[in-house]
Structures are given as C-alpha cells and as structure tokens.
Amino acid sequence: MGRLRAIAAKLRNFFTGSLAEPDFDEEARTHLALLAERFTRQGMTPEAASAQARRQFGNTTSLKESRHDMRTFAWIERLGQDLRHGARLLRLNPVFSAVAIISLGLGIGANTAIFQLLDAVRLRTLPVKNPNELAQIRLAGGNQGMGVNTQYGDLTRPMWEELHRQQKAFSGIFAWAVNDDVVGSGSQLEHVNGLYVSGDLFQVLGVESWRGRLVIPEDEHACPATTAVVSYAYWQTKMGRREIDSSAKLLIDGQLMQVTGVTPPGFLGLAVGDHFDIILPFCKPKELMRSLFDVTVMGRLRAGVSLPGASAELAALSPGIMAATEITGYSSESVARYRRFRLAAYPAGAGVSSLREEYDSSLWLLLGVTGLVLLIACANLANLILARASAREREVGVRLALGASRGRLLSQLLTENVLLAMVGAALGIGIAQVVSRALVWSLSTESRAVLLPMAIDWRVLAFAAAVTTLTCLAFGTIPMLRSARLQPLSALRAGGRGMTASRERFSLQRALVVTQISVSLVLLVGALLFVRSFHKLLTFDPGMREEGVTAAFVGFQQSNIPRERYLQFQQQLVEEVLAVPGVHSAATTTHPPLLGGSWTHSIQIGPAHGDSKFTWVGPDYFATMGIPLLRGRGFSATDTADAMRVAVVNETFVRQYAGGGDPIGMAMRTDQEPGYPSTVYTIVGVIPDSKYACLRCGTPPMTFAPAFQCPAPRPRTAILIHSSLPPDVIVNRVKRLLAERHPEMAAQVSSFRTLIRDGLVRDRLMAMLSGFFGLLAAMLAMAGLYGVVSYMTARRRNEIGIRIALGARRGQVIGMVMREAAWMVLAGVIAGTLLALLAGRAAATLLFDLKPYDVPTLAAAGGLLAGIAVLASFLPARRASRLDPMQALRCD
Amino acid sequence: MSKEEIKGRKKADILQGTLDLMVLKTLDVLGPLHGYGIARRIEQISDSVLQLNEGTVYTALLRLEQQGWIRSEWGASENNRRARFYSISPGGRKQLARETQEWELMAGVIGRVLQVRR
C-alpha cells in the first residue's frame, strides 16, 4: 500500500515537473538558523555556531540529490540523457548511421513483410464473433477421390442435411460452397465470384449486415433461389452504393433476384485470400446430387464441448449419416468404402484457404531466409560497431577514468544500440507495408485474384519487436562486452600502435566474417536451387505443344441449347474458331492438360484392374497439341456416338496394363459411375508419355476418347487452338468472334502458356525472392569481408610500412593480406556447404527435378562466392601494397 | 567487544531503517512537530549517543509522507520563522503499531540469542 502511494507520488512529481524544492530549502534554512541560535546561546561566536550547525545538519547537496531520486524516477532521466547522447552520436556519424539504419530497416522490413503474409494467410482469425469457437467438419482422411470435388468441397449436400438435423456438439452449424455466377445478360454479362450458403450462416458467424438484411433460414426454399446478398465491394463498385430496397434486383444466372442486403466491408468470406461478390442462399432441388462433394461445413462449438469431444460425437453419428446419404450408381466396393467414411471436427478459427496449403511451407522457408539475411546484416553491423568502438576507446577510457561506473557505461551503449534498432525497426515496418502488398499482388493471376487485407495487427508488431530485440542483441552484445572490459589506462596511453594487442579483436571479427560467408553460401545455394528449378519448369518439355496454343473456356448454360445437342454445339464452336484467320487447327477437350483438372475412371483390362485418367477430345486434338502417334491411329470425324467406342492410350498405360506389348485392339472396360455407364473401349492408338494435371505431377496411365462418344456432355468445354500468330492477336480475335456470335455465352480466352505460368506463381515467387535474398546476402557478406580486411590492414599500417621499408615487394604484401582473407573464405565456404546440405531438406519438396544436394549448384555457389571474395579482399590488399612506408611510419 | 571501546566510540550510527520508526514514534508521542524539533527530541531521548546528520531527518520525513503515514502543514517556529509541521496520520499509527511489534519481536529474539552462554 505504502509503496503504491510512493509510486503515485513519484508519478505526480514526474508529470507536474516540480523537481526544484523551494520548500525543502526553506525548511533547511529554518533548521540551520535554529541550530545556530542554539549554539550561540551555548556561547559560540556566530561564525562558529553557523559552521557547527552546517556540520550537524550534513551535506545539503547530497541530501537534495537523494531527495530528488526519491521524488522521481531517476532512471527515466538517465535514459533521457542516454537517448540524447545516442542521438547526438548518430547525427555526428551520418554515414555510419545511414548504413546501419538502412541495413537494419531492410532486414527487419523483409522479415516483417514475410511474416505479415504468413499472419494474413495462416495466423489471423476470421473477422467474426469468437472465431476460436469455429470448427470445420470434414471426412477424416478425405473422400479418397470419390465422386466430384469442387474447390473447398468437403461434404455432399445430403451429408450436410443429415448433419444439420442430427448433430448436438455445435450450438449452430452452417455450410457454404463456391460457384462462378454470371450477372446480367447479353453484352452486359459479367462473371462474379459467388458463394452459396445455408440459411443460418450469418447468424452462427455473428456477422451483422451493413445494409438491409443478410441470408436467413427462410431464404432456403425450393429452387431456384430468389434472393441474394452482395459484398460491400460489389455494392460499392457495381451497384453505386444504391439504396437496398424492393427495386434492388440483379439478374443472376438468368434469374431475377431480389438483393436483400450488403455484407460488412471486413467480411470477405471464409476462404482466406479469396473473396466473393454475391451470396445466394442454398435452394432445395428435387433431388440432391449424392456424389458431388461441394460444400464446406463449419460450426460453432457448444460451450464446454472440446474439439475431440465434437469429433467423438461426429464419429458416432457417421455410420448413420453415411447409410442415409449413400452414393448410388457406384460399384459395391466404392459403396462399402463410402460407408466407412468418418466425420471429424478440425479447428477453423482462421478459416480455410487454398493459399495456405499452397504457400505455407514456402512462406516459412522465406521467413528463415530473411532471418538469415538479417543475421548477416547484424554481423556487418557488429563489425562496424566494433571498428567504431576502437575509435571510441579513448572516450570510454576517459569516462571510466573520471569515475563513470561500468554499468552506467553499458546502459549508455545499450541505449545507443536500442536507438539504432528502433529507428531501423520503424523504417522496416514502413518498408514491410510496401513489400507485403507487392508480394500479395504478385500472387494474383489472370484467373485468380488474391485479396489479402494487409494489416498491422498486434502479432505483426510483436513480431517486429521480437526481431528488433534479437537484432539488437545480435549486433550489440559483443561490442558492448568488449567496451565494458576496457582498461582505462591502456586506452588512454597515447597512440596505441595496435599490432599484437588487437589480436583478439581480429579473431572475433574474423569469426563474424566466416559466419557471414557460410550463411550467405547457404542462401546462395538455396537461391540457385530455386532459380534452376524454376528455369527447369519453364523449359521443361511436357510432351506437347505449349507455344502457339490458345485456350478458350466457354460455358453455354445461358444459350438454351438442349442437352442432346451439347456435343454438336461444341463442334460448331470449333468450326467457327477454325474460320478465324491464322488458326491452324482446334479441338475441344473435357480436361485441358497441365491446368490442374483431373478425371479418373476405374478400369478393367484383361485380368488387370486399376485406374486411368480419361479425357474426351475432338478429332484434331493430337495435331493441335503436337502430340505424335507412336502406333495405330488418332481420332477422326467418323468416331461418332454410333460408332465403336475407341481409345488412345499413353505409354505408361501400355507398360502398366499391356505388359509393354502391343495394345492395339485390346479392350478395356470402365466401372460404372453416375452418368458414366460401364463401357468397353477398344484401344486404337498409342501416344508418348506427356504430363497430365501439372508439370510437377508424374505421368499416370492416360486414356483419350473421342469427344462425340462422351457419355456425359456438359454445357461447357475447353477449346485448344493452334496458331502461329502472336498470342495476344489470336486471343483477341477469338474473344471478339465469340462475343459477336454468342454474346450470352461465358468465354475466357488466354494463351495456354500464360495459364501454365500462372500455375507456377509459387515457383516464380520462390525463385525471385530467394534469388534476390541470396544476392543480397552475398553482397552483404562481401561488404563485411571488405570492411574487415580494410580495417585489419589499416590497423597494421606501421607493420606493413616497415615490411615495405625493409624491402617487401608489392606482390608479397598483396599475397600476405589475401592469404588471410582466403583462410576466412575457405572456412566460410566449408561451413556453409555443410549447413547448406543440412538446410536443403527444407527445400526438397518445393524443388522440381532437382535434389537439394545438387553438386553443380553447390560448386557454382562456392565458386561465385570465392570469386567475389577475391575481389573484395584484393582492393584493400592493393591499397596496402601502395603504402608509402615513410608516411605510414611517421603518423601513429 | 570490551567496555573501553564502547566508551571510546562516543556515538553509534543509526541502524538502517530505524530512523523512520523513531520519527514516527516521536510524532505519535509529541504531536505536530517540525524537523528541528524532531531532531532535538531524538537527541534528547538517545542521550546524544546517536550520530545523526540532522538533514537525514528530512529524508525520512519525505519517505514517510510519500507513503502517506504522515501529513504536513506550514506554521510558525519558535523564532517566528516559517516552518513545516509534521503530524502522524491514522495510517501512520497503524504502521507504527505494526513496526513496534515487529521491532520488539526482533529485539527479543536477538536479545535471547546474545544471552546464550557457552
């Protein structure tokens, strides 16, 4: 209690600023006068009395000082002094300060930027009420490729209906699915990112509307849906912030819908990195598809129910739910597998994100890389401060000799370092804001706009503070300890000649340079690995034509074409495209290669049972894609729906199912699936292996079948077009043609190569960033080497001068200096190679066609570093060799 | 320690922390008093055995006031100078009681320890 009051009194004094004590002065005067009067009465002379009074009262100055300390926070004042002193020193050495602050700013900025990205993608929770209560309900182990999966699709609608009815562990659960929708019609048609949600989504999330009302359970009625909710961004940009009233209507997917409300600005949906434009309520069709895994189900845990508890309940419910929602039209094994599916709950406070799965390991790796770059920058700074400290030895010596305590001296040096680090951190946080936004922007592609709000939240600030503290310790500790150990006498002795006396300091600086070289080698190896991996991806031959191919994705749901004419219409589109000047050939495909799509059927061929990828393609597909036929024939216009079912397979298929023999004429039977009855295909041709879903993916057994024999035509298709015209010319011609002829049709036309590159965004990012940081690290390390070698030769001026005076030749001096540097580089390269081998594991999964212990890469990185090192040490060595011995010996 | 030495050393230093207690007790017994008066009282009670830099009384007073155990107001001294009069607060009385008890306990223990003979 008493102590609290004392602190309060100190605070009062601190803020009212009454540091002078006229009251005490008066009290002391009164006291002295009374004492003196007393002594005078006892018979002393007035002078003697007042002297005696002063003796008995004690030293007023020291009394005042101790009172002052009691009345205020003395350390704050000292801190203020130190800060002023530190700021003055920084101002006096503008070059040093600028180098230190900029390198710290860049280092801290790079770290913070990557962390901000990680924070946004992985750590930050959704902007909803109590996000940590949210859990996602998924099949433990996934659906093992059964049925059809859409993005973020975990469960089927029937499963969701059952779950909604039966579950008790959650106070509320909701489901949502993503879908592309079109708004408007004709030439005004526009593609938007749509979400379908269950009626209670917003209520469970606790998200309030910005305008009007959001989706409510009553909106979920028989199809089609009649109401819609729009995002804040859509409302602002596309609806002109109009009033949400009964006239607010949008034509969505050909259906006029009443807009009932606008979501708040911060709500971007539950998939981090994605965003939505419109939200439609689920509608109830006559029959729900049992094999379409298209919804994500989330819930808010009931108070007192843990995640494992909820999982246990879900596991108990699973057999009943699976039985009630059983898939139909599948083989009995598949159905049995389906019945064994188990539901479980997973944390979902941070939402779901495809970005997270894709970029998680890359971002952690990049954070490690930027951390190492910062470490190198710190080592440089430590060297710089060490060099400066020896210049300041005299100052420190004088202060120690004048009675400054070592603690006080240390706290002042610490303050200087903290000041540097803080200014650097402030700069770094600023840099991070620009860099992180640029990074997010670089993640977006033509087909996927990444929207990640970059905010400075407490995590980012805490991270920056932690990094700054560590940085400060890293670059400040060693020079500080050295200064504190200083002997004032030896520092004051004039003209320290500094030959043998500074051995120890040199060894420390050498160790720092060796560390820098080894760490920068690790980063350089990483950079080369990623750059080479990206280069390999770019130049990799996927076994088909990439250059000169244009891909048009069309959707004609709005064109009023009956289902039985889908295939004819697709063929009609191909013919229209063929009429465009400059087009050599064109063909439809159900699954264009290398863009991630995949379609698998279980097949039986002779006694063998297995899987194959299936693609239904137009007659000219192989010619368009430049895929040669090894055996047999390709497809022609005669392979119609009425003709014999035929197939072309790849070499992997032949190896796996025909024992490498001649498969022409062999028959294969597909297992039945909904919409795909069991069919017998006769193999008529063989093509060489080519990549299927992506460049990194292996080559599976693949089957191609004629488009006209596709059992389940869709109102959409991809058309691949071969042309020798420049990509943008042909893209524009095809776009214009489709827009003129079929204005109601959705069409996206891009160069095939661009689409493939869009799939390599992560590799590009890794190559760019690791390359940049690798070079930066090498440059920093070389600056360190240069600095230390220069410093060492400068300290040895006398010695070198004597050597030259005694007849040492230039070459000998250069050799002497460079030999020292060579030892450091050699030690650094050896240590770095070992470290690189250890660190390589982290990068292994991100590399394409490269092992992390790639010898040419290691050799190239070591050679590159050694090469620059020679240059970095040659310059100071040459300078030393040109020393004028007379001058070197004359000055101290 | 022999008797001669005690005689030879005329004055004893004040035991750390006890000045506050003495000041508090003085104010409790004598009522409002200025710093000079407190110094005189301690001198008188201790028979001039204690070596006291009288200025430190003011340090003790500041400490006690910061902790809220005493209060002060300005008045006139004997020689008609302005002087600050300190008086004990109710909190200070409680604190005095606590510390007196502690002191007696401690003194008792130390006395018993020192009385033990070989």
PDB file of N, CA, C and O in Angstrom, chain A residues 419-449:
ATOM      1  N   LEU A 419      18.515   2.486 -29.768  1.00  0.00           N
ATOM      2  CA  LEU A 419      18.071   3.614 -30.579  1.00  0.00           C
ATOM      3  C   LEU A 419      18.215   3.270 -32.061  1.00  0.00           C
ATOM      4  O   LEU A 419      17.283   3.451 -32.855  1.00  0.00           O
ATOM      5  N   LEU A 420      19.378   2.735 -32.422  1.00  0.00           N
ATOM      6  CA  LEU A 420      19.614   2.317 -33.803  1.00  0.00           C
ATOM      7  C   LEU A 420      18.553   1.315 -34.244  1.00  0.00           C
ATOM      8  O   LEU A 420      17.931   1.455 -35.298  1.00  0.00           O
ATOM      9  N   ALA A 421      18.364   0.298 -33.389  1.00  0.00           N
ATOM     10  CA  ALA A 421      17.437  -0.776 -33.743  1.00  0.00           C
ATOM     11  C   ALA A 421      16.018  -0.246 -33.893  1.00  0.00           C
ATOM     12  O   ALA A 421      15.275  -0.651 -34.785  1.00  0.00           O
ATOM     13  N   MET A 422      15.645   0.699 -33.006  1.00  0.00           N
ATOM     14  CA  MET A 422      14.268   1.209 -33.056  1.00  0.00           C
ATOM     15  C   MET A 422      14.044   2.012 -34.324  1.00  0.00           C
ATOM     16  O   MET A 422      13.013   1.857 -34.986  1.00  0.00           O
ATOM     17  N   VAL A 423      14.992   2.862 -34.660  1.00  0.00           N
ATOM     18  CA  VAL A 423      14.834   3.643 -35.887  1.00  0.00           C
ATOM     19  C   VAL A 423      14.795   2.690 -37.078  1.00  0.00           C
ATOM     20  O   VAL A 423      13.958   2.822 -37.977  1.00  0.00           O
ATOM     21  N   GLY A 424      15.692   1.677 -37.044  1.00  0.00           N
ATOM     22  CA  GLY A 424      15.701   0.673 -38.106  1.00  0.00           C
ATOM     23  C   GLY A 424      14.366  -0.051 -38.183  1.00  0.00           C
ATOM     24  O   GLY A 424      13.843  -0.296 -39.271  1.00  0.00           O
ATOM     25  N   ALA A 425      13.806  -0.392 -37.018  1.00  0.00           N
ATOM     26  CA  ALA A 425      12.541  -1.130 -36.997  1.00  0.00           C
ATOM     27  C   ALA A 425      11.409  -0.280 -37.560  1.00  0.00           C
ATOM     28  O   ALA A 425      10.565  -0.767 -38.317  1.00  0.00           O
ATOM     29  N   ALA A 426      11.396   0.999 -37.199  1.00  0.00           N
ATOM     30  CA  ALA A 426      10.343   1.881 -37.709  1.00  0.00           C
ATOM     31  C   ALA A 426      10.419   1.933 -39.231  1.00  0.00           C
ATOM     32  O   ALA A 426       9.406   1.789 -39.931  1.00  0.00           O
ATOM     33  N   LEU A 427      11.640   2.075 -39.745  1.00  0.00           N
ATOM     34  CA  LEU A 427      11.834   2.082 -41.186  1.00  0.00           C
ATOM     35  C   LEU A 427      11.391   0.744 -41.772  1.00  0.00           C
ATOM     36  O   LEU A 427      10.699   0.684 -42.791  1.00  0.00           O
ATOM     37  N   GLY A 428      11.774  -0.341 -41.053  1.00  0.00           N
ATOM     38  CA  GLY A 428      11.450  -1.683 -41.528  1.00  0.00           C
ATOM     39  C   GLY A 428       9.957  -1.922 -41.621  1.00  0.00           C
ATOM     40  O   GLY A 428       9.468  -2.486 -42.598  1.00  0.00           O
ATOM     41  N   ILE A 429       9.207  -1.474 -40.612  1.00  0.00           N
ATOM     42  CA  ILE A 429       7.757  -1.683 -40.642  1.00  0.00           C
ATOM     43  C   ILE A 429       7.158  -0.931 -41.830  1.00  0.00           C
ATOM     44  O   ILE A 429       6.264  -1.428 -42.516  1.00  0.00           O
ATOM     45  N   GLY A 430       7.699   0.250 -42.084  1.00  0.00           N
ATOM     46  CA  GLY A 430       7.239   1.007 -43.247  1.00  0.00           C
ATOM     47  C   GLY A 430       7.531   0.260 -44.540  1.00  0.00           C
ATOM     48  O   GLY A 430       6.648   0.098 -45.383  1.00  0.00           O
ATOM     49  N   ILE A 431       8.760  -0.235 -44.668  1.00  0.00           N
ATOM     50  CA  ILE A 431       9.140  -0.972 -45.880  1.00  0.00           C
ATOM     51  C   ILE A 431       8.251  -2.200 -46.039  1.00  0.00           C
ATOM     52  O   ILE A 431       7.795  -2.523 -47.135  1.00  0.00           O
ATOM     53  N   ALA A 432       7.983  -2.866 -44.896  1.00  0.00           N
ATOM     54  CA  ALA A 432       7.196  -4.099 -44.948  1.00  0.00           C
ATOM     55  C   ALA A 432       5.809  -3.850 -45.534  1.00  0.00           C
ATOM     56  O   ALA A 432       5.257  -4.710 -46.232  1.00  0.00           O
ATOM     57  N   GLN A 433       5.238  -2.665 -45.260  1.00  0.00           N
ATOM     58  CA  GLN A 433       3.891  -2.388 -45.770  1.00  0.00           C
ATOM     59  C   GLN A 433       3.878  -2.399 -47.285  1.00  0.00           C
ATOM     60  O   GLN A 433       2.961  -2.916 -47.922  1.00  0.00           O
ATOM     61  N   VAL A 434       4.922  -1.828 -47.874  1.00  0.00           N
ATOM     62  CA  VAL A 434       5.010  -1.792 -49.335  1.00  0.00           C
ATOM     63  C   VAL A 434       5.309  -3.188 -49.874  1.00  0.00           C
ATOM     64  O   VAL A 434       4.637  -3.685 -50.785  1.00  0.00           O
ATOM     65  N   VAL A 435       6.306  -3.840 -49.250  1.00  0.00           N
ATOM     66  CA  VAL A 435       6.758  -5.128 -49.767  1.00  0.00           C
ATOM     67  C   VAL A 435       5.658  -6.183 -49.674  1.00  0.00           C
ATOM     68  O   VAL A 435       5.412  -6.921 -50.623  1.00  0.00           O
ATOM     69  N   SER A 436       4.963  -6.233 -48.528  1.00  0.00           N
ATOM     70  CA  SER A 436       3.966  -7.293 -48.368  1.00  0.00           C
ATOM     71  C   SER A 436       2.827  -7.108 -49.372  1.00  0.00           C
ATOM     72  O   SER A 436       2.311  -8.072 -49.921  1.00  0.00           O
ATOM     73  N   ARG A 437       2.453  -5.849 -49.640  1.00  0.00           N
ATOM     74  CA  ARG A 437       1.398  -5.633 -50.623  1.00  0.00           C
ATOM     75  C   ARG A 437       1.856  -6.011 -52.020  1.00  0.00           C
ATOM     76  O   ARG A 437       1.103  -6.591 -52.805  1.00  0.00           O
ATOM     77  N   ALA A 438       3.126  -5.707 -52.311  1.00  0.00           N
ATOM     78  CA  ALA A 438       3.668  -6.095 -53.617  1.00  0.00           C
ATOM     79  C   ALA A 438       3.673  -7.614 -53.755  1.00  0.00           C
ATOM     80  O   ALA A 438       3.365  -8.159 -54.814  1.00  0.00           O
ATOM     81  N   LEU A 439       3.991  -8.304 -52.651  1.00  0.00           N
ATOM     82  CA  LEU A 439       4.021  -9.766 -52.700  1.00  0.00           C
ATOM     83  C   LEU A 439       2.627 -10.321 -52.955  1.00  0.00           C
ATOM     84  O   LEU A 439       2.444 -11.215 -53.779  1.00  0.00           O
ATOM     85  N   VAL A 440       1.635  -9.788 -52.249  1.00  0.00           N
ATOM     86  CA  VAL A 440       0.265 -10.257 -52.449  1.00  0.00           C
ATOM     87  C   VAL A 440      -0.140 -10.028 -53.897  1.00  0.00           C
ATOM     88  O   VAL A 440      -0.736 -10.892 -54.548  1.00  0.00           O
ATOM     89  N   TRP A 441       0.221  -8.848 -54.411  1.00  0.00           N
ATOM     90  CA  TRP A 441      -0.123  -8.522 -55.784  1.00  0.00           C
ATOM     91  C   TRP A 441       0.518  -9.528 -56.742  1.00  0.00           C
ATOM     92  O   TRP A 441      -0.095  -9.961 -57.710  1.00  0.00           O
ATOM     93  N   SER A 442       1.765  -9.952 -56.415  1.00  0.00           N
ATOM     94  CA  SER A 442       2.458 -10.862 -57.324  1.00  0.00           C
ATOM     95  C   SER A 442       1.858 -12.269 -57.273  1.00  0.00           C
ATOM     96  O   SER A 442       2.116 -13.088 -58.135  1.00  0.00           O
ATOM     97  N   LEU A 443       1.049 -12.558 -56.251  1.00  0.00           N
ATOM     98  CA  LEU A 443       0.423 -13.883 -56.160  1.00  0.00           C
ATOM     99  C   LEU A 443      -0.799 -13.980 -57.068  1.00  0.00           C
ATOM    100  O   LEU A 443      -1.245 -15.060 -57.412  1.00  0.00           O
ATOM    101  N   SER A 444      -1.367 -12.836 -57.425  1.00  0.00           N
ATOM    102  CA  SER A 444      -2.583 -12.844 -58.234  1.00  0.00           C
ATOM    103  C   SER A 444      -2.253 -13.189 -59.677  1.00  0.00           C
ATOM    104  O   SER A 444      -1.206 -12.833 -60.193  1.00  0.00           O
ATOM    105  N   THR A 445      -3.165 -13.924 -60.296  1.00  0.00           N
ATOM    106  CA  THR A 445      -3.009 -14.216 -61.714  1.00  0.00           C
ATOM    107  C   THR A 445      -4.282 -13.788 -62.435  1.00  0.00           C
ATOM    108  O   THR A 445      -5.246 -13.364 -61.802  1.00  0.00           O
ATOM    109  N   GLU A 446      -4.266 -13.954 -63.753  1.00  0.00           N
ATOM    110  CA  GLU A 446      -5.421 -13.583 -64.554  1.00  0.00           C
ATOM    111  C   GLU A 446      -6.680 -14.275 -64.049  1.00  0.00           C
ATOM    112  O   GLU A 446      -7.753 -13.705 -63.991  1.00  0.00           O
ATOM    113  N   SER A 447      -6.513 -15.550 -63.670  1.00  0.00           N
ATOM    114  CA  SER A 447      -7.706 -16.315 -63.324  1.00  0.00           C
ATOM    115  C   SER A 447      -7.983 -16.306 -61.822  1.00  0.00           C
ATOM    116  O   SER A 447      -9.051 -16.719 -61.396  1.00  0.00           O
ATOM    117  N   ARG A 448      -7.018 -15.860 -61.026  1.00  0.00           N
ATOM    118  CA  ARG A 448      -7.291 -15.848 -59.589  1.00  0.00           C
ATOM    119  C   ARG A 448      -6.765 -14.561 -58.980  1.00  0.00           C
ATOM    120  O   ARG A 448      -5.570 -14.320 -58.929  1.00  0.00           O
ATOM    121  N   ALA A 449      -7.685 -13.740 -58.522  1.00  0.00           N
ATOM    122  CA  ALA A 449      -7.287 -12.510 -57.852  1.00  0.00           C
ATOM    123  C   ALA A 449      -7.151 -12.807 -56.367  1.00  0.00           C
ATOM    124  O   ALA A 449      -8.106 -13.246 -55.735  1.00  0.00           O
TER     125      ALA A 449
END
